[in-house]
Amino acid sequence: MKKFIMFLTYFRVICGPIIFILSVLFDMYFISLILFSLAAFTDFFDGYLARKYNLESSLGKLLDPIADKMLLCAALLSLVLISQDIFIGFMSMIILLREFWVSALREYTAFNNITHASSVSMLAKIKTALQFFAICSFYISFSYNLSLGNFISSFLLFLSMIVSIKTAMEYTYKVFSE
């Protein structure tokens, strides 16, 4: 079971570049949607299995957030290149900067043994779900050339950017209010 859980994490690492190549180079948006959806599901599933069967490992705890960020980064970069939309580019930049900032805060808290400040909040889980939903929505819109879908997808990405900023501020406050 432990190997399967790690496989799910590795699957996300591998899917990021594959999704990017399929969507940007080959316009295979629907296949990208399917791969991204499967990879996004593994984000929930590997953590659930590790906790349920008490198989959490230090390697898994290290790689899981990195795999998530690799998948998110590849998908957002593909959206920016496909859409060639400066607004989508701006939102993606803010989202990715947040991810780097929070990762730096988590490194800082780990280095300084501040365990309670960097735990994942419910709002951060909602942020991730919004991001994944927005990305899936974009791939659907690209697959069927839906203008309204692109608008809705942009709105969802905007919401996820707002929640991303909020969670970054919360993490920052928790870390530096020690």
XYZ file of N, CA, C and O in Angstrom:
712
model
N 0.826 -1.195 0.000
C 0.000 0.000 0.000
C 0.873 1.264 0.000
O 0.536 2.235 -0.663
N 1.987 1.212 0.744
C 2.866 2.384 0.823
C 3.428 2.741 -0.564
O 3.514 3.913 -0.922
N 3.777 1.728 -1.346
C 4.297 1.979 -2.697
C 3.213 2.578 -3.593
O 3.505 3.444 -4.419
N 1.981 2.133 -3.417
C 0.880 2.668 -4.209
C 0.662 4.145 -3.882
O 0.444 4.967 -4.780
N 0.722 4.482 -2.604
C 0.549 5.872 -2.176
C 1.643 6.749 -2.790
O 1.373 7.839 -3.302
N 2.871 6.283 -2.767
C 3.971 7.052 -3.372
C 3.807 7.125 -4.893
O 4.119 8.144 -5.498
N 3.288 6.059 -5.498
C 3.025 6.078 -6.934
C 2.061 7.204 -7.291
O 2.235 7.895 -8.310
N 1.038 7.412 -6.461
C 0.072 8.474 -6.714
C 0.744 9.846 -6.713
O 0.434 10.706 -7.531
N 1.699 10.029 -5.805
C 2.443 11.289 -5.764
C 3.320 11.421 -7.005
O 3.347 12.474 -7.653
N 4.027 10.370 -7.356
C 4.876 10.399 -8.558
C 4.039 10.634 -9.816
O 4.501 11.275 -10.763
N 2.826 10.098 -9.814
C 1.921 10.284 -10.952
C 1.682 11.765 -11.199
O 1.692 12.226 -12.346
N 1.475 12.553 -10.131
C 1.275 13.998 -10.289
C 2.525 14.663 -10.840
O 2.438 15.567 -11.669
N 3.694 14.224 -10.375
C 4.961 14.796 -10.857
C 5.093 14.578 -12.367
O 5.463 15.485 -13.110
N 4.763 13.391 -12.821
C 4.894 13.038 -14.232
C 3.807 13.703 -15.079
O 4.062 14.136 -16.211
N 2.605 13.816 -14.535
C 1.484 14.364 -15.314
C 1.676 15.823 -15.680
O 1.242 16.233 -16.766
N 2.279 16.615 -14.825
C 2.451 18.035 -15.108
C 3.074 18.294 -16.473
O 2.453 18.934 -17.339
N 4.282 17.798 -16.715
C 4.909 18.028 -18.028
C 4.145 17.396 -19.191
O 4.079 17.968 -20.276
N 3.542 16.235 -18.957
C 2.781 15.577 -20.023
C 1.570 16.425 -20.406
O 1.293 16.638 -21.597
N 0.860 16.932 -19.408
C -0.299 17.793 -19.667
C 0.135 19.041 -20.432
O -0.525 19.463 -21.385
N 1.227 19.623 -20.003
C 1.741 20.822 -20.675
C 2.014 20.530 -22.144
O 1.567 21.260 -23.034
N 2.728 19.463 -22.427
C 3.086 19.102 -23.812
C 1.839 18.792 -24.636
O 1.687 19.286 -25.753
N 0.929 17.985 -24.066
C -0.278 17.615 -24.817
C -1.137 18.826 -25.150
O -1.673 18.933 -26.256
N -1.268 19.722 -24.190
C -2.169 20.860 -24.411
C -1.527 21.965 -25.243
O -2.161 22.508 -26.149
N -0.270 22.287 -24.976
C 0.372 23.414 -25.668
C 0.862 23.027 -27.056
O 0.657 23.769 -28.016
N 1.476 21.895 -27.176
C 2.062 21.509 -28.465
C 1.092 20.790 -29.402
O 1.206 20.893 -30.619
N 0.144 20.037 -28.816
C -0.711 19.202 -29.654
C -2.201 19.550 -29.571
O -3.023 18.849 -30.163
N -2.556 20.596 -28.836
C -3.963 21.014 -28.690
C -4.865 19.867 -28.241
O -6.043 19.806 -28.614
N -4.347 18.976 -27.426
C -5.118 17.831 -26.936
C -5.715 18.198 -25.573
O -5.330 17.667 -24.531
N -6.689 19.103 -25.600
C -7.236 19.664 -24.375
C -8.067 18.652 -23.596
O -8.025 18.633 -22.364
N -8.828 17.821 -24.295
C -9.677 16.869 -23.588
C -8.836 15.800 -22.884
O -9.126 15.428 -21.746
N -7.800 15.331 -23.544
C -6.901 14.359 -22.895
C -6.176 15.027 -21.721
O -6.001 14.422 -20.667
N -5.811 16.292 -21.900
C -5.199 17.042 -20.801
C -6.167 17.160 -19.627
O -5.764 17.042 -18.471
N -7.434 17.396 -19.931
C -8.469 17.473 -18.897
C -8.555 16.163 -18.114
O -8.586 16.170 -16.883
N -8.580 15.057 -18.835
C -8.690 13.752 -18.177
C -7.466 13.497 -17.299
O -7.599 13.109 -16.133
N -6.273 13.721 -17.848
C -5.047 13.519 -17.064
C -4.995 14.450 -15.862
O -4.632 14.028 -14.758
N -5.348 15.714 -16.064
C -5.325 16.665 -14.957
C -6.327 16.268 -13.879
O -6.025 16.321 -12.691
N -7.523 15.858 -14.294
C -8.547 15.440 -13.329
C -8.075 14.245 -12.509
O -8.251 14.213 -11.288
N -7.480 13.265 -13.188
C -6.948 12.098 -12.469
C -5.840 12.512 -11.498
O -5.813 12.070 -10.347
N -4.951 13.358 -11.965
C -3.841 13.807 -11.118
C -4.364 14.614 -9.933
O -3.879 14.456 -8.805
N -5.355 15.477 -10.171
C -5.933 16.270 -9.082
C -6.592 15.363 -8.057
O -6.488 15.598 -6.844
N -7.254 14.318 -8.523
C -7.890 13.372 -7.599
C -6.846 12.673 -6.734
O -7.082 12.424 -5.556
N -5.685 12.361 -7.303
C -4.648 11.689 -6.509
C -4.136 12.584 -5.387
O -3.640 12.080 -4.384
N -4.262 13.908 -5.550
C -3.854 14.834 -4.492
C -4.646 14.559 -3.216
O -4.097 14.553 -2.125
N -5.929 14.338 -3.360
C -6.767 13.997 -2.215
C -6.533 12.560 -1.769
O -6.376 12.272 -0.587
N -6.505 11.668 -2.739
C -6.529 10.235 -2.456
C -5.267 9.743 -1.752
O -5.348 8.937 -0.828
N -4.071 10.210 -2.151
C -2.851 9.709 -1.515
C -2.773 10.128 -0.048
O -2.393 9.348 0.812
N -3.171 11.363 0.242
C -3.173 11.817 1.632
C -4.179 11.061 2.478
O -3.908 10.690 3.622
N -5.343 10.832 1.902
C -6.385 10.079 2.601
C -5.905 8.667 2.945
O -6.047 8.210 4.079
N -5.331 7.985 1.960
C -4.847 6.624 2.198
C -3.711 6.592 3.222
O -3.674 5.713 4.092
N -2.792 7.545 3.107
C -1.655 7.579 4.040
C -2.136 7.776 5.480
O -1.628 7.128 6.399
N -3.111 8.652 5.669
C -3.633 8.877 7.023
C -4.458 7.687 7.496
O -4.339 7.257 8.645
N -5.296 7.147 6.613
C -6.183 6.045 7.001
C -5.390 4.815 7.436
O -5.739 4.154 8.416
N -4.340 4.502 6.705
C -3.551 3.294 7.005
C -2.274 3.607 7.789
O -1.398 2.759 7.899
N -2.190 4.837 8.291
C -1.040 5.262 9.095
C 0.282 4.983 8.363
O 1.215 4.414 8.925
N 0.330 5.388 7.104
C 1.505 5.157 6.267
C 2.164 6.464 5.835
O 2.821 6.520 4.792
N 1.964 7.513 6.603
C 2.604 8.783 6.272
C 4.112 8.620 6.423
O 4.595 8.001 7.364
N 4.837 9.166 5.468
C 6.295 9.076 5.522
C 6.886 10.469 5.354
O 6.241 11.376 4.817
N 8.115 10.621 5.789
C 8.768 11.923 5.640
C 8.978 12.246 4.163
O 8.834 13.397 3.749
N 9.291 11.232 3.339
C 9.443 11.458 1.901
C 8.114 11.884 1.287
O 8.049 12.820 0.484
N 7.036 11.220 1.677
C 5.714 11.567 1.176
C 5.309 12.974 1.574
O 4.758 13.727 0.771
N 5.593 13.342 2.819
C 5.262 14.694 3.287
C 6.071 15.751 2.540
O 5.605 16.864 2.340
N 7.275 15.392 2.132
C 8.110 16.318 1.367
C 7.656 16.417 -0.087
O 7.504 17.506 -0.633
N 7.419 15.258 -0.710
C 7.101 15.240 -2.137
C 5.674 15.650 -2.468
O 5.434 16.210 -3.539
N 4.732 15.396 -1.581
C 3.330 15.686 -1.881
C 3.095 17.149 -2.250
O 2.532 17.425 -3.314
N 3.522 18.110 -1.439
C 3.292 19.507 -1.842
C 4.093 19.913 -3.086
O 3.644 20.750 -3.875
N 5.257 19.307 -3.270
C 6.050 19.607 -4.467
C 5.340 19.087 -5.709
O 5.264 19.777 -6.730
N 4.797 17.880 -5.625
C 4.050 17.305 -6.749
C 2.843 18.175 -7.087
O 2.551 18.418 -8.265
N 2.160 18.659 -6.051
C 1.004 19.534 -6.275
C 1.418 20.800 -7.008
O 0.750 21.241 -7.945
N 2.518 21.388 -6.587
C 2.979 22.633 -7.192
C 3.473 22.412 -8.625
O 3.264 23.257 -9.496
N 4.099 21.272 -8.882
C 4.548 20.966 -10.236
C 3.350 20.823 -11.172
O 3.358 21.345 -12.296
N 2.327 20.134 -10.709
C 1.116 19.950 -11.509
C 0.438 21.296 -11.749
O 0.080 21.628 -12.885
N 0.290 22.083 -10.696
C -0.346 23.391 -10.808
C 0.435 24.310 -11.737
O -0.144 24.967 -12.608
N 1.739 24.350 -11.581
C 2.592 25.216 -12.395
C 2.496 24.845 -13.878
O 2.306 25.725 -14.730
N 2.599 23.575 -14.189
C 2.514 23.131 -15.586
C 1.162 23.478 -16.186
O 1.077 23.961 -17.322
N 0.099 23.253 -15.417
C -1.242 23.530 -15.933
C -1.450 25.031 -16.141
O -1.964 25.448 -17.183
N -1.067 25.838 -15.151
C -1.256 27.284 -15.293
C -0.428 27.851 -16.447
O -0.921 28.693 -17.209
N 0.797 27.390 -16.587
C 1.611 27.863 -17.709
C 0.989 27.473 -19.044
O 1.009 28.256 -20.001
N 0.412 26.282 -19.103
C -0.242 25.881 -20.351
C -1.451 26.775 -20.628
O -1.667 27.178 -21.773
N -2.214 27.127 -19.604
C -3.378 28.000 -19.800
C -2.963 29.365 -20.328
O -3.611 29.928 -21.213
N -1.871 29.890 -19.764
C -1.378 31.200 -20.200
C -0.949 31.152 -21.664
O -1.299 32.024 -22.457
N -0.209 30.117 -22.033
C 0.266 30.012 -23.414
C -0.873 29.760 -24.396
O -0.877 30.306 -25.499
N -1.829 28.939 -24.003
C -2.955 28.632 -24.897
C -3.833 29.861 -25.082
O -4.199 30.214 -26.199
N -4.174 30.495 -23.974
C -5.112 31.627 -24.047
C -4.455 32.907 -24.549
O -5.126 33.750 -25.138
N -3.180 33.057 -24.287
C -2.441 34.286 -24.598
C -3.183 35.506 -24.041
O -3.267 36.549 -24.685
N -3.712 35.323 -22.823
C -4.503 36.347 -22.157
C -3.702 36.904 -20.987
O -3.293 36.149 -20.101
N -3.482 38.214 -20.979
C -2.660 38.833 -19.941
C -3.317 38.718 -18.563
O -2.635 38.588 -17.543
N -4.654 38.753 -18.503
C -5.370 38.627 -17.240
C -5.156 37.236 -16.641
O -4.879 37.095 -15.449
N -5.249 36.206 -17.473
C -4.983 34.837 -17.006
C -3.521 34.716 -16.591
O -3.203 34.084 -15.578
N -2.631 35.350 -17.336
C -1.213 35.355 -16.975
C -0.970 36.027 -15.638
O -0.206 35.519 -14.807
N -1.623 37.160 -15.400
C -1.464 37.884 -14.136
C -1.967 37.036 -12.963
O -1.289 36.914 -11.937
N -3.168 36.462 -13.118
C -3.727 35.632 -12.034
C -2.840 34.426 -11.772
O -2.588 34.070 -10.609
N -2.349 33.807 -12.826
C -1.473 32.649 -12.669
C -0.187 33.028 -11.955
O 0.301 32.292 -11.094
N 0.360 34.198 -12.290
C 1.570 34.661 -11.626
C 1.330 34.847 -10.132
O 2.135 34.384 -9.312
N 0.221 35.480 -9.770
C -0.093 35.700 -8.352
C -0.252 34.361 -7.632
O 0.283 34.162 -6.533
N -0.956 33.426 -8.254
C -1.167 32.104 -7.651
C 0.166 31.391 -7.446
O 0.435 30.825 -6.382
N 1.026 31.421 -8.467
C 2.326 30.744 -8.352
C 3.233 31.436 -7.346
O 3.945 30.757 -6.585
N 3.220 32.762 -7.303
C 4.012 33.468 -6.298
C 3.551 33.104 -4.897
O 4.371 32.938 -3.985
N 2.256 32.975 -4.714
C 1.723 32.544 -3.413
C 2.270 31.169 -3.044
O 2.642 30.918 -1.908
N 2.278 30.261 -4.011
C 2.761 28.909 -3.739
C 4.222 28.931 -3.290
O 4.603 28.241 -2.347
N 5.043 29.724 -3.971
C 6.449 29.836 -3.578
C 6.584 30.467 -2.195
O 7.413 30.040 -1.386
N 5.809 31.507 -1.938
C 5.873 32.192 -0.648
C 5.490 31.255 0.498
O 6.187 31.169 1.506
N 4.384 30.542 0.337
C 3.935 29.637 1.396
C 4.929 28.484 1.570
O 5.191 28.051 2.689
N 5.512 28.014 0.481
C 6.556 26.982 0.596
C 7.741 27.499 1.393
O 8.300 26.782 2.230
N 8.120 28.741 1.142
C 9.226 29.347 1.901
C 8.857 29.457 3.380
O 9.689 29.169 4.257
N 7.624 29.847 3.656
C 7.179 29.927 5.052
C 7.204 28.558 5.723
O 7.601 28.429 6.882
N 6.804 27.539 4.994
C 6.818 26.180 5.560
C 8.253 25.713 5.820
O 8.526 25.044 6.811
N 9.162 26.056 4.930
C 10.581 25.743 5.159
C 11.074 26.456 6.419
O 11.776 25.869 7.241
N 10.713 27.705 6.540
C 11.116 28.501 7.704
C 10.574 27.896 8.992
O 11.308 27.760 9.981
N 9.296 27.511 8.978
C 8.709 26.938 10.189
C 9.318 25.579 10.515
O 9.516 25.261 11.688
N 9.624 24.798 9.495
C 10.264 23.496 9.737
C 11.657 23.689 10.318
O 12.053 22.990 11.258
N 12.386 24.647 9.779
C 13.748 24.928 10.243
C 13.751 25.425 11.689
O 14.670 25.144 12.450
N 12.718 26.159 12.063
C 12.641 26.748 13.397
C 11.690 26.010 14.341
O 11.329 26.538 15.388
N 11.279 24.801 13.961
C 10.392 23.965 14.787
C 9.118 24.687 15.214
O 8.685 24.595 16.359
N 8.512 25.397 14.281
C 7.229 26.057 14.524
C 6.178 25.207 13.812
O 5.866 25.433 12.646
N 5.656 24.219 14.498
C 4.812 23.227 13.831
C 3.384 23.689 13.601
O 2.787 23.376 12.581
N 2.812 24.454 14.501
C 1.391 24.793 14.378
C 1.118 25.858 13.319
O 0.006 25.948 12.820
N 2.088 26.641 12.960
C 1.856 27.781 12.072
C 1.681 27.399 10.612
O 1.057 28.130 9.852
N 2.211 26.269 10.200
C 2.161 25.949 8.776
C 1.219 24.799 8.438
O 1.276 24.250 7.353
N 0.328 24.459 9.360
C -0.641 23.410 9.051
C -1.614 23.902 7.982
O -1.893 25.093 7.869
N -2.125 22.969 7.206
C -2.999 23.305 6.090
C -4.392 23.629 6.624
O -4.997 22.824 7.331
N -4.892 24.802 6.272
C -6.217 25.230 6.733
C -7.297 24.732 5.780
O -7.023 24.339 4.644
N -8.520 24.791 6.242
C -9.654 24.414 5.395
C -9.757 25.365 4.199
O -10.058 24.936 3.083
N -9.480 26.647 4.421
C -9.526 27.607 3.322
C -8.475 27.277 2.256
O -8.726 27.431 1.062
N -7.311 26.785 2.689
C -6.276 26.387 1.725
C -6.733 25.181 0.911
O -6.421 25.078 -0.283
N -7.485 24.280 1.529
C -8.026 23.139 0.783
C -9.075 23.605 -0.226
O -9.138 23.100 -1.357
N -9.875 24.588 0.165
C -10.860 25.166 -0.755
C -10.143 25.854 -1.909
O -10.560 25.752 -3.071
N -9.041 26.543 -1.595
C -8.231 27.209 -2.624
C -7.745 26.205 -3.663
O -7.873 26.427 -4.864
N -7.236 25.091 -3.194
C -6.742 24.054 -4.105
C -7.878 23.508 -4.964
O -7.721 23.348 -6.180
N -9.014 23.250 -4.351
C -10.163 22.740 -5.107
C -10.612 23.760 -6.156
O -10.896 23.382 -7.300
N -10.647 25.037 -5.792
C -11.015 26.087 -6.755
C -10.029 26.143 -7.915
O -10.435 26.279 -9.073
N -8.747 26.060 -7.595
C -7.729 26.089 -8.648
C -7.913 24.914 -9.596
O -7.914 25.098 -10.823
N -8.067 23.726 -9.042
C -8.209 22.537 -9.873
C -9.498 22.608 -10.697
O -9.515 22.235 -11.869
N -10.562 23.100 -10.096
C -11.833 23.229 -10.815
C -11.712 24.242 -11.953
O -12.196 24.010 -13.063
N -11.047 25.360 -11.693
C -10.854 26.385 -12.731
C -10.041 25.831 -13.896
O -10.377 26.060 -15.065
N -8.981 25.108 -13.584
C -8.126 24.545 -14.638
C -8.911 23.534 -15.475
O -8.859 23.564 -16.709
N -9.678 22.669 -14.818
C -10.512 21.711 -15.552
C -11.518 22.450 -16.435
O -11.753 22.066 -17.588
N -12.096 23.514 -15.897
C -13.054 24.308 -16.651
C -12.410 24.913 -17.905
O -13.024 24.931 -18.984
N -11.175 25.389 -17.766
C -10.465 25.913 -18.937
C -10.259 24.829 -19.988
O -10.492 25.067 -21.178
N -9.808 23.655 -19.554
C -9.562 22.583 -20.532
C -10.854 22.164 -21.240
O -10.841 21.863 -22.435
N -11.980 22.167 -20.519
C -13.265 21.873 -21.162
C -13.582 22.961 -22.181
O -13.979 22.676 -23.321
N -13.397 24.213 -21.765
C -13.689 25.341 -22.657
C -12.817 25.321 -23.900
O -13.290 25.597 -25.008
N -11.550 24.996 -23.719
C -10.649 24.901 -24.877
C -11.049 23.737 -25.780
O -10.976 23.846 -27.002
N -11.464 22.626 -25.172
C -11.845 21.446 -25.954
C -13.005 21.739 -26.893
O -13.046 21.253 -28.022
N -13.979 22.504 -26.398
C -15.194 22.754 -27.175
C -15.291 24.198 -27.674
O -16.337 24.607 -28.163
N -14.193 24.952 -27.533
C -14.126 26.334 -28.015
C -15.298 27.169 -27.481
O -16.037 27.795 -28.242
N -15.466 27.167 -26.169
C -16.585 27.842 -25.512
C -16.153 29.200 -24.964
O -15.399 29.270 -23.993
N -16.635 30.262 -25.564
C -16.303 31.608 -25.091
C -16.859 31.860 -23.694
O -16.165 32.400 -22.830
N -18.103 31.475 -23.460
C -18.696 31.641 -22.137
C -17.939 30.792 -21.117
O -17.720 31.219 -19.983
N -17.523 29.623 -21.536
C -16.736 28.755 -20.663
C -15.421 29.395 -20.267
O -14.984 29.285 -19.122
N -14.779 30.079 -21.206
C -13.529 30.781 -20.888
C -13.774 31.892 -19.877
O -12.965 32.121 -18.977
N -14.902 32.592 -20.036
C -15.251 33.648 -19.085
C -15.482 33.077 -17.693
O -14.958 33.586 -16.694
N -16.262 32.008 -17.607
C -16.542 31.354 -16.316
C -15.250 30.812 -15.715
O -15.002 30.959 -14.511
N -14.416 30.211 -16.545
C -13.132 29.677 -16.075
C -12.254 30.794 -15.526
O -11.612 30.629 -14.482
N -12.230 31.926 -16.211
C -11.446 33.074 -15.745
C -11.973 33.577 -14.405
O -11.194 33.942 -13.521
N -13.287 33.583 -14.257
C -13.880 34.001 -12.989
C -13.494 33.038 -11.864
O -13.149 33.467 -10.756
N -13.535 31.741 -12.148
C -13.136 30.746 -11.147
C -11.659 30.909 -10.781
O -11.286 30.802 -9.606
N -10.831 31.172 -11.777
C -9.407 31.385 -11.509
C -9.216 32.654 -10.680
O -8.376 32.698 -9.779
N -10.018 33.676 -10.964
C -9.966 34.915 -10.180
C -10.331 34.639 -8.720
O -9.646 35.108 -7.797
N -11.392 33.873 -8.505
C -11.776 33.509 -7.129
C -10.654 32.755 -6.432
O -10.347 33.018 -5.256
N -10.039 31.825 -7.147
C -8.949 31.056 -6.532
C -7.757 31.958 -6.235
O -7.051 31.754 -5.249
N -7.535 32.974 -7.061
C -6.450 33.916 -6.796
C -6.740 34.712 -5.519
O -5.851 34.895 -4.679
N -7.981 35.155 -5.346
C -8.364 35.904 -4.144
C -8.176 35.028 -2.901
O -7.597 35.464 -1.897
N -8.637 33.793 -2.970
C -8.479 32.877 -1.830
C -6.993 32.571 -1.613
O -6.540 32.445 -0.468
N -6.218 32.479 -2.689
C -4.772 32.266 -2.569
C -4.106 33.400 -1.800
O -3.273 33.170 -0.919
N -4.478 34.615 -2.128
C -3.922 35.782 -1.433
C -4.317 35.741 0.042
O -3.484 35.968 0.929
N -5.576 35.434 0.306
C -6.076 35.366 1.696
C -5.314 34.319 2.499
O -4.888 34.585 3.632
N -5.128 33.131 1.931
C -4.420 32.085 2.678
C -2.946 32.437 2.868
O -2.371 32.117 3.903
N -2.353 33.101 1.889
C -0.954 33.537 2.042
C -0.839 34.535 3.186
O 0.105 34.470 3.992
N -1.801 35.446 3.278
C -1.788 36.421 4.369
C -1.973 35.726 5.721
O -1.313 36.070 6.701
N -2.867 34.735 5.769
C -3.086 33.991 7.017
C -1.822 33.256 7.445
O -1.442 33.290 8.617
N -1.181 32.541 6.511
C 0.054 31.825 6.835
C 1.137 32.798 7.298
O 1.842 32.538 8.267
N 1.263 33.894 6.606
C 2.269 34.892 6.957
C 2.029 35.413 8.376
O 2.964 35.503 9.173
N 0.791 35.731 8.667
C 0.460 36.238 10.000
C 0.773 35.189 11.074
O 1.351 35.512 12.114
N 0.362 33.928 10.828
C 0.609 32.866 11.803
C 2.097 32.681 12.079
O 2.517 32.502 13.211
N 2.894 32.718 11.010
C 4.329 32.481 11.152
C 5.011 33.623 11.905
O 5.826 33.394 12.801
N 4.664 34.836 11.560
C 5.397 35.976 12.137
C 4.750 36.570 13.381
O 5.257 37.526 13.931
N 3.654 35.956 13.844
C 3.054 36.431 15.092
C 3.587 35.657 16.293
O 3.086 35.796 17.390
N 4.581 34.835 16.070
C 5.214 34.045 17.153
C 5.932 34.946 18.110
O 6.712 35.760 17.820
